[in-house]
Short mmCIF file of C-alpha atoms in Angstrom, two decimals:
data_model
loop_
_atom_site.label_atom_id
_atom_site.label_comp_id
_atom_site.label_asym_id
_atom_site.label_seq_id
_atom_site.Cartn_x
_atom_site.Cartn_y
_atom_site.Cartn_z
CA UNK A 161 -8.60 -24.30 -28.31
CA UNK A 162 -5.58 -22.82 -27.04
CA UNK A 163 -4.92 -22.84 -23.35
CA UNK A 164 -3.62 -19.86 -21.58
CA UNK A 165 0.11 -20.15 -21.36
CA UNK A 166 -0.01 -18.80 -17.87
CA UNK A 167 -2.57 -20.54 -15.84
CA UNK A 168 -2.80 -23.51 -18.42
CA UNK A 169 -7.04 -23.71 -17.50
CA UNK A 170 -8.74 -21.14 -19.49
CA UNK A 171 -8.77 -20.64 -22.76
CA UNK A 172 -6.49 -18.12 -24.29
CA UNK A 173 -8.87 -15.03 -25.84
CA UNK A 174 -5.99 -12.10 -25.22
CA UNK A 175 -2.34 -11.48 -27.54
CA UNK A 176 -0.23 -10.20 -24.67
CA UNK A 177 2.94 -8.19 -26.06
CA UNK A 178 5.61 -6.89 -23.37
CA UNK A 179 8.40 -4.87 -24.21
CA UNK A 180 11.35 -4.79 -21.90
CA UNK A 181 14.62 -3.36 -23.28
CA UNK A 182 13.45 -3.94 -26.68
CA UNK A 183 13.13 -7.48 -26.21
CA UNK A 184 9.39 -8.60 -27.41
CA UNK A 185 8.00 -11.26 -25.65
CA UNK A 186 4.27 -12.23 -26.92
CA UNK A 187 2.09 -14.36 -25.15
CA UNK A 188 -1.21 -16.12 -25.64
CA UNK A 189 -3.58 -15.84 -22.11
CA UNK A 190 -6.89 -15.82 -20.71
CA UNK A 191 -8.63 -12.64 -19.43
CA UNK A 192 -7.92 -13.17 -15.72
CA UNK A 193 -4.08 -13.91 -16.49
CA UNK A 194 -3.52 -11.15 -18.95
CA UNK A 195 -5.59 -8.61 -16.55
CA UNK A 196 -3.41 -9.48 -13.46
CA UNK A 197 -0.44 -9.06 -15.97
CA UNK A 198 -1.58 -5.76 -16.70
CA UNK A 199 -2.37 -5.03 -12.47
CA UNK A 200 1.42 -6.07 -11.98
CA UNK A 201 2.64 -3.87 -15.17
CA UNK A 202 0.95 -0.64 -13.17
CA UNK A 203 2.17 -1.92 -9.72
CA UNK A 204 5.11 -3.51 -10.48
CA UNK A 205 7.03 -1.29 -12.93
CA UNK A 206 7.44 1.41 -10.75
CA UNK A 207 8.49 -0.94 -8.24
CA UNK A 208 11.41 -2.26 -10.72
CA UNK A 209 12.57 1.11 -11.54
CA UNK A 210 13.02 2.07 -8.14
CA UNK A 211 14.82 -1.46 -7.45
CA UNK A 212 16.88 -0.64 -10.38
CA UNK A 213 17.52 3.42 -9.05
CA UNK A 214 18.81 1.75 -6.15
CA UNK A 215 21.03 -0.57 -7.63
CA UNK A 216 22.92 2.26 -9.94
CA UNK A 217 23.08 4.47 -6.55
CA UNK A 218 25.28 1.38 -4.90
CA UNK A 219 27.31 0.98 -7.76
CA UNK A 220 28.11 4.59 -8.40
CA UNK A 221 29.01 5.08 -4.45
CA UNK A 222 31.12 2.21 -4.37
CA UNK A 223 32.89 3.23 -7.47
CA UNK A 224 32.64 0.25 -9.29
CA UNK A 225 33.35 1.05 -12.96
CA UNK A 226 30.35 -1.73 -14.47
CA UNK A 227 33.27 -2.91 -17.08
CA UNK A 228 36.05 -2.79 -14.95
CA UNK A 229 37.49 -6.50 -14.40
CA UNK A 230 36.36 -8.46 -11.49
CA UNK A 231 39.93 -8.32 -9.63
CA UNK A 232 38.84 -8.66 -5.91
CA UNK A 233 36.95 -11.62 -4.49
CA UNK A 234 33.07 -10.29 -4.14
CA UNK A 235 31.73 -9.73 -0.69
CA UNK A 236 28.83 -11.80 0.54
CA UNK A 237 26.57 -11.50 3.84
CA UNK A 238 27.81 -14.44 5.86
CA UNK A 239 24.15 -14.83 7.25
CA UNK A 240 22.04 -15.17 3.75
CA UNK A 241 25.05 -15.43 1.03
CA UNK A 242 23.54 -12.62 -0.72
CA UNK A 243 26.51 -11.32 -2.58
CA UNK A 244 26.84 -7.20 -3.28
CA UNK A 245 26.19 -7.56 -7.04
CA UNK A 246 22.87 -9.35 -6.29
CA UNK A 247 21.67 -6.16 -4.24
CA UNK A 248 23.43 -4.14 -6.85
CA UNK A 249 21.43 -6.36 -9.54
CA UNK A 250 18.05 -6.43 -7.77
CA UNK A 251 17.74 -3.42 -5.28
CA UNK A 252 16.42 -5.80 -2.39
CA UNK A 253 18.56 -7.19 0.66
CA UNK A 254 18.84 -10.47 1.16
CA UNK A 255 18.36 -10.65 5.03
CA UNK A 256 18.13 -8.37 8.48
CA UNK A 257 21.72 -9.10 8.44
CA UNK A 258 22.65 -7.46 5.29
CA UNK A 259 22.33 -4.25 7.47
CA UNK A 260 24.74 -5.29 9.30
CA UNK A 261 27.24 -6.50 7.23
CA UNK A 262 27.06 -3.55 4.43
CA UNK A 263 26.40 -1.11 6.87
CA UNK A 264 29.28 1.14 5.99
CA UNK A 265 28.40 1.44 2.45
CA UNK A 266 24.66 1.30 3.25
CA UNK A 267 24.19 4.88 5.23
CA UNK A 268 25.12 7.05 2.49
CA UNK A 269 22.38 5.25 0.34
CA UNK A 270 19.72 5.49 3.48
CA UNK A 271 20.97 9.07 3.83
CA UNK A 272 20.16 9.56 0.05
CA UNK A 273 16.88 8.10 0.39
CA UNK A 274 15.45 9.23 3.22
CA UNK A 275 17.61 11.95 4.57
CA UNK A 276 18.53 10.25 7.55
CA UNK A 277 19.80 7.25 8.67
CA UNK A 278 18.73 7.14 12.12
CA UNK A 279 15.38 5.42 13.31
CA UNK A 280 13.16 7.21 15.82
CA UNK A 281 10.02 5.72 15.24
CA UNK A 282 8.35 2.65 17.19
CA UNK A 283 10.47 0.04 18.75
CA UNK A 284 9.83 -3.48 19.38
CA UNK A 285 9.49 -5.02 22.97
CA UNK A 286 10.93 -8.74 22.37
CA UNK A 287 13.71 -7.13 19.95
CA UNK A 288 14.19 -3.52 20.68
CA UNK A 289 17.30 -4.70 22.36
CA UNK A 290 18.54 -1.22 24.19
CA UNK A 291 16.77 1.28 22.61
CA UNK A 292 13.66 1.59 24.78
CA UNK A 293 16.18 1.67 27.67
CA UNK A 294 18.18 4.18 26.23
CA UNK A 295 15.22 6.31 25.55
CA UNK A 296 13.42 5.76 28.97
CA UNK A 297 16.95 7.02 30.48
CA UNK A 298 17.20 10.27 28.04
CA UNK A 299 13.61 11.14 29.11
CA UNK A 300 14.63 10.79 32.90
CA UNK A 301 17.40 12.89 32.36
CA UNK A 302 15.44 15.58 31.09
CA UNK A 303 13.14 15.61 34.15
CA UNK A 304 16.05 15.72 35.98
CA UNK A 305 16.91 19.07 34.62
CA UNK A 306 13.81 20.18 34.99
CA UNK A 307 13.86 19.32 38.82
CA UNK A 308 16.91 20.98 39.47
CA UNK A 309 16.18 24.16 37.87
CA UNK A 310 13.22 24.35 39.71
CA UNK A 311 15.08 23.44 43.00
CA UNK A 312 13.10 20.27 43.75
CA UNK A 313 16.25 18.70 45.18
CA UNK A 314 14.10 15.42 46.80
CA UNK A 315 12.65 14.67 43.55
CA UNK A 316 15.92 15.20 41.88
CA UNK A 317 17.70 12.90 44.02
CA UNK A 318 14.91 10.33 43.23
CA UNK A 319 15.35 10.73 39.41
CA UNK A 320 18.91 10.48 39.42
CA UNK A 321 18.95 6.95 41.66
CA UNK A 322 16.42 5.42 39.02
CA UNK A 323 19.12 6.69 36.26
CA UNK A 324 21.74 4.77 38.02
CA UNK A 325 19.68 1.66 38.35
CA UNK A 326 18.79 1.68 34.17
CA UNK A 327 22.03 2.79 33.48
CA UNK A 328 23.65 -0.17 35.11
CA UNK A 329 21.18 -2.53 32.78
CA UNK A 330 22.83 -0.69 29.90
CA UNK B 47 -15.42 -18.92 5.54
CA UNK B 48 -15.11 -14.96 5.65
CA UNK B 49 -12.78 -15.11 3.04
CA UNK B 50 -15.53 -16.56 0.22
CA UNK B 51 -18.13 -14.07 1.50
CA UNK B 52 -15.31 -11.23 0.48
CA UNK B 53 -14.82 -12.38 -2.95
CA UNK B 54 -18.36 -12.48 -3.52
CA UNK B 55 -19.40 -9.22 -2.23
CA UNK B 56 -18.10 -5.66 -3.96
CA UNK B 57 -19.00 -4.06 -0.64
CA UNK B 58 -15.77 -3.26 1.83
CA UNK B 59 -15.48 -1.61 5.75
CA UNK B 60 -13.57 1.09 3.48
CA UNK B 61 -16.14 2.03 1.09
CA UNK B 62 -18.36 4.51 3.42
CA UNK B 63 -19.07 8.07 2.29
CA UNK B 64 -20.32 9.34 5.43
CA UNK B 65 -17.10 9.41 7.09
CA UNK B 66 -14.87 11.85 7.91
CA UNK B 67 -14.18 14.31 4.64
CA UNK B 68 -15.88 11.69 2.81
CA UNK B 69 -16.69 13.38 0.05
CA UNK B 70 -13.48 14.04 -0.93
CA UNK B 71 -11.40 11.43 0.73
CA UNK B 72 -12.53 7.82 -0.38
CA UNK B 73 -10.09 5.90 2.07
CA UNK B 74 -6.99 6.06 4.36
CA UNK B 75 -4.88 3.44 4.33
CA UNK B 76 -1.40 2.64 6.70
CA UNK B 77 0.40 -0.74 6.59
CA UNK B 78 3.91 -1.47 7.72
CA UNK B 79 6.49 -3.85 6.67
CA UNK B 80 7.86 -6.25 9.28
CA UNK B 81 10.33 -9.38 8.65
CA UNK B 82 11.31 -12.20 11.32
CA UNK B 83 14.78 -12.48 12.78
CA UNK B 84 16.79 -15.53 11.34
CA UNK B 85 14.83 -15.95 8.05
CA UNK B 86 16.28 -14.32 4.72
CA UNK B 87 13.49 -11.69 3.22
CA UNK B 88 10.76 -13.84 0.76
CA UNK B 89 12.49 -13.21 -2.60
CA UNK B 90 15.30 -15.60 -1.12
CA UNK B 91 13.06 -18.30 0.53
CA UNK B 92 12.53 -21.90 -1.17
CA UNK B 93 9.25 -23.16 -0.50
CA UNK B 94 10.02 -24.95 2.82
CA UNK B 95 11.29 -21.96 4.51
CA UNK B 96 8.09 -19.91 3.60
CA UNK B 97 6.21 -22.70 4.85
CA UNK B 98 8.08 -22.32 7.99
CA UNK B 99 7.37 -18.58 8.16
CA UNK B 100 3.53 -19.08 7.25
CA UNK B 101 3.28 -21.42 9.94
CA UNK B 102 5.34 -19.07 12.36
CA UNK B 103 2.56 -16.07 11.16
CA UNK B 104 -0.49 -18.59 12.14
CA UNK B 105 0.90 -19.58 15.17
CA UNK B 106 1.88 -15.69 16.24
CA UNK B 107 -1.55 -14.68 15.24
CA UNK B 108 -3.44 -17.78 17.58
CA UNK B 109 -1.51 -16.93 20.26
CA UNK B 110 -2.66 -13.43 20.27
CA UNK B 111 -6.34 -11.69 21.16
CA UNK B 112 -6.52 -11.58 17.66
CA UNK B 113 -6.94 -15.01 16.84
CA UNK B 114 -10.68 -14.60 16.54
CA UNK B 115 -10.41 -11.50 14.44
CA UNK B 116 -7.33 -12.95 11.79
CA UNK B 117 -6.91 -16.22 10.66
CA UNK B 118 -4.48 -16.95 7.56
CA UNK B 119 -5.44 -18.02 4.53
CA UNK B 120 -3.21 -20.00 1.83
CA UNK B 121 -3.42 -17.88 -1.85
CA UNK B 122 -3.52 -21.20 -2.92
CA UNK B 123 -7.01 -21.86 -1.51
CA UNK B 124 -8.35 -19.14 -3.79
CA UNK B 125 -9.11 -19.45 -7.55
CA UNK B 126 -7.17 -16.63 -9.61
CA UNK B 127 -10.32 -15.33 -10.34
CA UNK B 128 -10.54 -14.60 -6.67
CA UNK B 129 -7.28 -13.83 -5.88
CA UNK B 130 -7.63 -11.06 -8.60
CA UNK B 131 -11.03 -9.39 -6.76
CA UNK B 132 -8.60 -9.32 -3.64
CA UNK B 133 -6.32 -6.85 -5.55
CA UNK B 134 -9.75 -5.12 -7.32
CA UNK B 135 -10.60 -4.34 -3.88
CA UNK B 136 -7.49 -3.00 -2.58
CA UNK B 137 -7.37 -5.50 0.04
CA UNK B 138 -4.11 -7.12 -1.24
CA UNK B 139 -0.98 -5.70 -3.51
CA UNK B 140 -0.75 -6.99 -7.08
CA UNK B 141 2.83 -8.32 -5.96
CA UNK B 142 0.85 -10.53 -3.68
CA UNK B 143 -0.01 -12.76 -6.97
CA UNK B 144 3.69 -13.59 -7.49
CA UNK B 145 4.79 -16.94 -6.55
CA UNK B 146 1.44 -17.24 -4.88
CA UNK B 147 2.28 -20.46 -3.64
CA UNK B 148 4.36 -19.38 -0.69
CA UNK B 149 1.97 -16.45 0.28
CA UNK B 150 -0.92 -15.85 2.41
CA UNK B 151 -3.44 -13.49 3.82
CA UNK B 152 -5.29 -12.77 6.69
CA UNK B 153 -8.12 -10.58 6.63
CA UNK B 154 -10.61 -9.27 9.28
CA UNK B 155 -14.21 -9.93 8.47
CA UNK B 156 -15.30 -6.30 8.27
CA UNK B 157 -11.92 -6.21 5.41
CA UNK B 158 -10.66 -3.13 7.55
CA UNK B 159 -7.39 -5.16 8.65
CA UNK B 160 -5.23 -7.45 6.52
CA UNK B 161 -2.47 -9.24 6.79
CA UNK B 162 0.07 -10.35 4.06
CA UNK B 163 2.30 -12.96 3.92
CA UNK B 164 5.48 -13.34 2.51
CA UNK B 165 5.27 -10.18 -0.19
CA UNK B 166 8.57 -8.44 -0.54
CA UNK B 167 8.94 -8.44 3.47
CA UNK B 168 7.73 -11.46 5.56
CA UNK B 169 4.78 -8.88 7.09
CA UNK B 170 2.79 -6.11 5.56
CA UNK B 171 0.51 -5.31 7.97
CA UNK B 172 -2.60 -3.18 6.47
CA UNK B 173 -5.39 -1.13 7.62
CA UNK B 174 -8.00 0.41 5.14
CA UNK B 175 -10.49 3.11 6.10
CA UNK B 176 -13.14 4.99 4.73
CA UNK B 177 -12.15 9.01 4.73
CA UNK B 178 -9.96 10.67 6.22
CA UNK B 179 -9.19 8.46 9.12
CA UNK B 180 -5.09 8.06 9.41
CA UNK B 181 -4.72 8.11 13.22
CA UNK B 182 -7.46 5.29 13.56
CA UNK B 183 -5.67 3.21 10.96
CA UNK B 184 -2.24 3.24 12.54
CA UNK B 185 -4.13 2.64 16.04
CA UNK B 186 -5.09 -0.74 14.32
CA UNK B 187 -2.08 -1.68 12.51
CA UNK B 188 -0.14 -0.95 15.58
CA UNK B 189 -2.22 -3.18 17.84
CA UNK B 190 -2.11 -5.88 15.28
CA UNK B 191 1.89 -5.11 14.89
CA UNK B 192 1.92 -5.54 19.05
CA UNK B 193 -0.24 -8.83 19.10
CA UNK B 194 2.21 -10.37 16.63
CA UNK B 195 5.26 -9.27 18.33
CA UNK B 196 4.31 -11.26 21.45
CA UNK B 197 5.58 -14.74 19.98
CA UNK B 198 7.56 -12.92 16.86
CA UNK B 199 11.04 -11.79 16.87
CA UNK B 200 11.14 -9.18 14.19
CA UNK B 201 14.29 -8.00 12.49
CA UNK B 202 15.25 -4.86 14.27
CA UNK B 203 18.12 -2.50 14.40
CA UNK B 204 18.80 -0.31 17.01
CA UNK B 205 20.15 2.11 14.39
CA UNK B 206 17.82 1.39 11.51
CA UNK B 207 14.92 0.55 12.91
CA UNK B 208 12.81 -2.15 11.09
CA UNK B 209 14.72 -3.81 8.37
CA UNK B 210 12.79 -4.54 4.94
CA UNK B 211 13.89 -6.15 2.03
CA UNK B 212 14.01 -3.11 0.20
CA UNK B 213 15.76 0.28 1.56
CA UNK B 214 13.17 2.32 0.67
CA UNK B 215 11.08 1.06 3.69
CA UNK B 216 13.52 0.29 6.27
CA UNK B 217 13.10 2.28 9.75
CA UNK B 218 9.40 2.79 10.48
CA UNK B 219 8.52 0.48 7.63
CA UNK B 220 5.60 2.49 7.43
CA UNK B 221 3.86 3.58 4.26
CA UNK B 222 0.64 5.85 5.12
CA UNK B 223 -1.72 6.89 2.17
CA UNK B 224 -5.12 8.77 0.95
CA UNK B 225 -7.10 7.86 -1.86
CA UNK B 226 -8.83 11.30 -2.96
CA UNK B 227 -11.78 12.42 -5.41
CA UNK B 228 -10.18 15.60 -7.10
CA UNK B 229 -12.66 16.14 -10.09
CA UNK B 230 -13.01 19.98 -9.06
CA UNK B 231 -9.16 20.53 -9.44
CA UNK B 232 -9.25 18.42 -12.74
CA UNK B 233 -11.90 20.66 -14.37
CA UNK B 234 -10.44 23.91 -13.57
CA UNK B 235 -7.09 22.53 -14.39
CA UNK B 236 -5.18 22.91 -11.48
CA UNK B 237 -4.40 19.60 -10.57
CA UNK B 238 -0.83 19.25 -12.42
CA UNK B 239 0.49 22.47 -10.63
CA UNK B 240 -0.86 21.26 -6.89
CA UNK B 241 0.36 17.46 -7.46
CA UNK B 242 3.68 19.04 -8.48
CA UNK B 243 3.86 21.09 -5.35
CA UNK B 244 2.86 18.09 -2.90
CA UNK B 245 5.70 15.82 -4.68
CA UNK B 246 8.32 18.68 -3.80
CA UNK B 247 7.16 18.06 -0.19
CA UNK B 248 8.74 14.51 0.17
CA UNK B 249 4.96 13.00 -0.74
CA UNK B 250 4.04 10.66 -3.84
CA UNK B 251 0.84 11.28 -6.30
CA UNK B 252 -0.21 8.22 -7.88
CA UNK B 253 -3.24 7.55 -10.34
CA UNK B 254 -5.55 5.19 -9.44
CA UNK B 255 -6.45 2.15 -11.51
CA UNK B 256 -4.76 4.09 -14.20
CA UNK B 257 -1.19 4.21 -15.76
CA UNK B 258 1.12 6.89 -14.65
CA UNK B 259 -0.01 9.83 -13.57
CA UNK B 260 -2.96 10.24 -16.00
CA UNK B 261 -5.64 8.89 -12.87
CA UNK B 262 -8.90 7.32 -13.80
CA UNK B 263 -11.75 8.48 -12.67
CA UNK B 264 -9.99 11.29 -10.94
CA UNK B 265 -8.85 9.29 -8.13
CA UNK B 266 -4.96 10.35 -6.60
CA UNK B 267 -3.11 8.17 -4.01
CA UNK B 268 -0.97 10.31 -1.73
CA UNK B 269 1.67 8.52 0.28
CA UNK B 270 4.63 9.59 2.28
CA UNK B 271 7.80 9.13 0.42
CA UNK B 272 10.00 8.76 3.57
CA UNK B 273 10.26 6.08 6.01
CA UNK B 274 13.12 6.68 8.38
CA UNK B 275 14.40 9.99 10.67
CA UNK B 276 10.87 10.56 11.38
CA UNK B 277 8.13 8.95 13.94
CA UNK B 278 5.01 7.11 12.61
CA UNK B 279 3.17 10.12 14.46
CA UNK B 280 5.19 12.91 12.48
CA UNK B 281 4.55 10.68 9.35
CA UNK B 282 0.46 10.41 9.98
CA UNK B 283 0.63 14.35 11.09
CA UNK B 284 2.43 15.74 7.65
CA UNK B 285 -0.08 13.50 5.46
CA UNK B 286 -3.01 14.67 7.22
CA UNK B 287 -1.87 18.48 7.20
CA UNK B 288 -1.52 18.11 2.99
CA UNK B 289 -4.38 16.38 2.62
CA UNK B 290 -5.95 19.23 4.09
CA UNK B 291 -4.48 21.86 1.99
CA UNK B 292 -5.74 19.33 -0.69
CA UNK B 293 -9.51 19.39 0.89
CA UNK B 294 -9.70 22.97 0.79
CA UNK B 295 -8.07 23.29 -2.45
CA UNK B 296 -10.37 20.94 -3.94
CA UNK B 297 -13.67 22.48 -2.30
CA UNK B 298 -12.73 26.10 -3.48
CA UNK B 299 -12.38 24.74 -7.04
CA UNK B 300 -15.53 23.24 -6.53
CA UNK B 301 -17.28 26.21 -5.36
CA UNK B 302 -15.50 28.01 -8.54
CA UNK B 303 -17.28 25.47 -10.68
CA UNK B 304 -20.73 26.41 -9.47
CA UNK B 305 -20.50 29.88 -9.39
CA UNK B 306 -19.00 30.56 -13.04
CA UNK B 307 -19.58 26.98 -14.87
CA UNK B 308 -22.73 25.78 -13.37
CA UNK B 309 -24.83 25.09 -16.54
CA UNK B 310 -21.90 23.32 -17.96
CA UNK B 311 -21.32 21.06 -15.06
CA UNK B 312 -24.78 20.35 -14.59
CA UNK B 313 -24.96 19.29 -18.23
CA UNK B 314 -21.70 17.32 -18.01
CA UNK B 315 -22.82 15.32 -14.56
CA UNK B 316 -26.19 15.24 -16.18
CA UNK B 317 -25.01 13.60 -19.50
CA UNK B 318 -22.74 11.08 -17.43
CA UNK B 319 -25.74 10.07 -15.39
CA UNK B 320 -27.80 9.84 -18.38
CA UNK B 321 -25.05 7.50 -20.04
CA UNK B 322 -24.79 5.33 -17.09
CA UNK B 323 -28.43 4.64 -16.71
CA UNK B 324 -28.84 4.01 -20.54
CA UNK B 325 -25.82 2.38 -22.07
CA UNK B 326 -25.55 -0.54 -23.15
CA UNK B 327 -21.62 -1.03 -23.84
CA UNK B 328 -19.27 0.47 -21.74
CA UNK B 329 -15.73 0.22 -20.98
CA UNK B 330 -13.66 0.55 -17.35
CA UNK B 331 -11.92 3.54 -18.47
CA UNK B 332 -15.34 5.18 -19.55
CA UNK B 333 -17.15 3.76 -16.69
CA UNK B 334 -14.60 5.31 -14.02
CA UNK B 335 -15.12 8.56 -15.35
CA UNK B 336 -18.87 8.89 -15.80
CA UNK B 337 -18.91 7.28 -11.86
CA UNK B 338 -16.53 10.33 -11.09
CA UNK B 339 -19.31 12.84 -12.75
CA UNK B 340 -21.78 11.62 -11.25
CA UNK B 341 -19.82 11.35 -7.69
CA UNK B 342 -19.48 14.81 -8.20
CA UNK B 343 -23.19 15.53 -9.46
CA UNK B 344 -23.99 13.78 -5.98
CA UNK B 345 -21.55 16.20 -3.50
CA UNK B 346 -22.68 18.85 -5.38
CA UNK B 347 -26.48 18.32 -5.09
CA UNK B 348 -27.37 18.32 -8.92
CA UNK B 349 -28.34 14.93 -8.75
CA UNK B 350 -30.52 13.43 -6.52
CA UNK B 351 -31.45 10.00 -5.04
CA UNK B 352 -27.84 8.22 -5.78
CA UNK B 353 -26.07 6.88 -2.85
CA UNK B 354 -22.11 7.57 -2.91
CA UNK B 355 -21.55 4.09 -1.55
CA UNK B 356 -23.25 2.52 -4.40
CA UNK B 357 -20.53 4.59 -6.60
CA UNK B 358 -17.50 3.32 -4.93
CA UNK B 359 -18.85 -0.15 -4.74
CA UNK B 360 -19.92 0.35 -8.57
CA UNK B 361 -15.98 0.49 -9.43
CA UNK B 362 -15.11 -2.76 -7.82
CA UNK B 363 -18.24 -3.98 -9.56
CA UNK B 364 -17.17 -3.10 -12.96
CA UNK B 365 -13.66 -4.55 -12.76
CA UNK B 366 -12.58 -7.67 -14.81
CA UNK B 367 -12.16 -10.12 -12.16
CA UNK B 368 -15.05 -9.21 -10.27
CA UNK B 369 -17.27 -9.60 -13.57
CA UNK B 370 -16.06 -12.68 -14.25
CA UNK B 371 -16.72 -14.18 -10.84
CA UNK B 372 -20.30 -12.82 -10.94
CA UNK B 373 -21.03 -14.37 -14.60
CA UNK B 374 -19.30 -17.66 -13.35
CA UNK B 375 -17.09 -18.32 -16.53
CA UNK B 376 -15.34 -17.09 -19.27
CA UNK B 377 -16.25 -13.91 -21.28
CA UNK B 378 -14.84 -12.29 -24.49
CA UNK B 379 -14.01 -8.60 -23.90
CA UNK B 380 -16.73 -7.19 -25.91
CA UNK B 381 -18.85 -9.79 -24.01
CA UNK B 382 -17.38 -7.92 -20.73
CA UNK B 383 -18.19 -4.63 -21.93
CA UNK B 384 -21.85 -5.50 -22.53
CA UNK B 385 -22.41 -7.20 -19.13
CA UNK B 386 -20.62 -4.28 -17.03
CA UNK B 387 -23.34 -1.94 -18.56
CA UNK B 388 -25.76 -4.37 -17.59
CA UNK B 389 -24.62 -4.08 -13.96
CA UNK B 390 -24.70 -0.26 -13.94
CA UNK B 391 -28.18 -0.37 -15.65
CA UNK B 392 -29.35 -2.36 -12.82
CA UNK B 393 -28.08 -0.34 -10.02
CA UNK B 394 -29.08 2.96 -11.67
CA UNK B 395 -32.47 1.69 -12.02
CA UNK B 396 -32.93 -0.06 -9.29
CA UNK B 397 -35.47 2.33 -7.55
CA UNK B 398 -37.34 2.30 -11.44
#
């Protein structure tokens, strides 16, 4: 009896045919691997398309003609070595530093995806940097304006001192 | 070992019909994506680095007050069938099965919280609750996230927020979703119009277990499209309000059906109930369709003596990998349909 081509554990009982870009791939699989392939097809396919879309946006924005000969050395992220072409191909970045490295090109892409390129949600305590501080200062400034408007000058002075202290930490 | 119990039971913490709006909202899910600073994203990691990520996360769980609740299990410790069962129960994503030797999962005993390691991102923290409870789900995820962050340094940018492998997840890294049972809107032919309207408001609609937009069992998943530029609370509030609209529409549709097509509806749910009770060969697709009818019948008091939780559980019990596991060995497709019918008959004829 033939064994499943994927897990090599159970007997192959399912003929699995996959057609991607007109290329046919036939496999003999067991039930478990076949249902897995189908599940992946369902969960994975839209995802794949999404990545292709991202890649094509990227190419479009950078004005790279797909058939143009490569003239200049391609830029790669200094931290993980991911070249731009890899993102253009996979739609996935290589590491957190890619965001910094591809920053100016990334912004229009983010705005196209999210309608925004600025995070306004949760900030982690450890790696949040100065965001928490900056937000805290903004809040205090709002309270200060409110205190001044209500002529609560003692409170306003206290708030102003707090703001100064925090601003020194920035 | 709790994960062993998980793969041997069809019941899960997210199945409970007497939860908020549980007649229509099957479950609420929130997940966030996180990455560890200084490591490449999982798709670029070799085995050694992937091990380091798994170790790091294991240690971070151990350091936090979560250590009694969440313990990491390598996917290599599970058989292919067991892994597939976790997908069928919606506790892990199908993506976690790719290159499974680099991946791990931590699952709370009640299966309501799970942490996936080295999926598309280093960390996917998820909470899945019965009914409409998005705030609660976010609260649970937020707590695990805080616990892990005590030890782990996340990849985070002041400007872009949490950094993820795919830029469609960057910012909050949060995807919130609800799974809805909408047979009423399907029966009065309004579903397409309603779902199109929703997708224009920045939400993604997907059929559950089905392909494309053809939903199996009238189950639909609605989730937020955008993860940057809105806070977590804003995302949850807007999904809540859209879900509220859908609930109202579905309830209205059910009222119309009862008022204007009562006999046809009774006939439909009654026939499906009969088929499930007495079938001997049945496919997954037909099972989902009939279960949806029976559930509608139970919700509208047209069928008595069936517990809605039992119906949700049957969805899992009749999936291919779960059947294989219970059977304890290989099963040709035709035999699988026979076994599925047997499982269903047993469930519906329990009381005699």
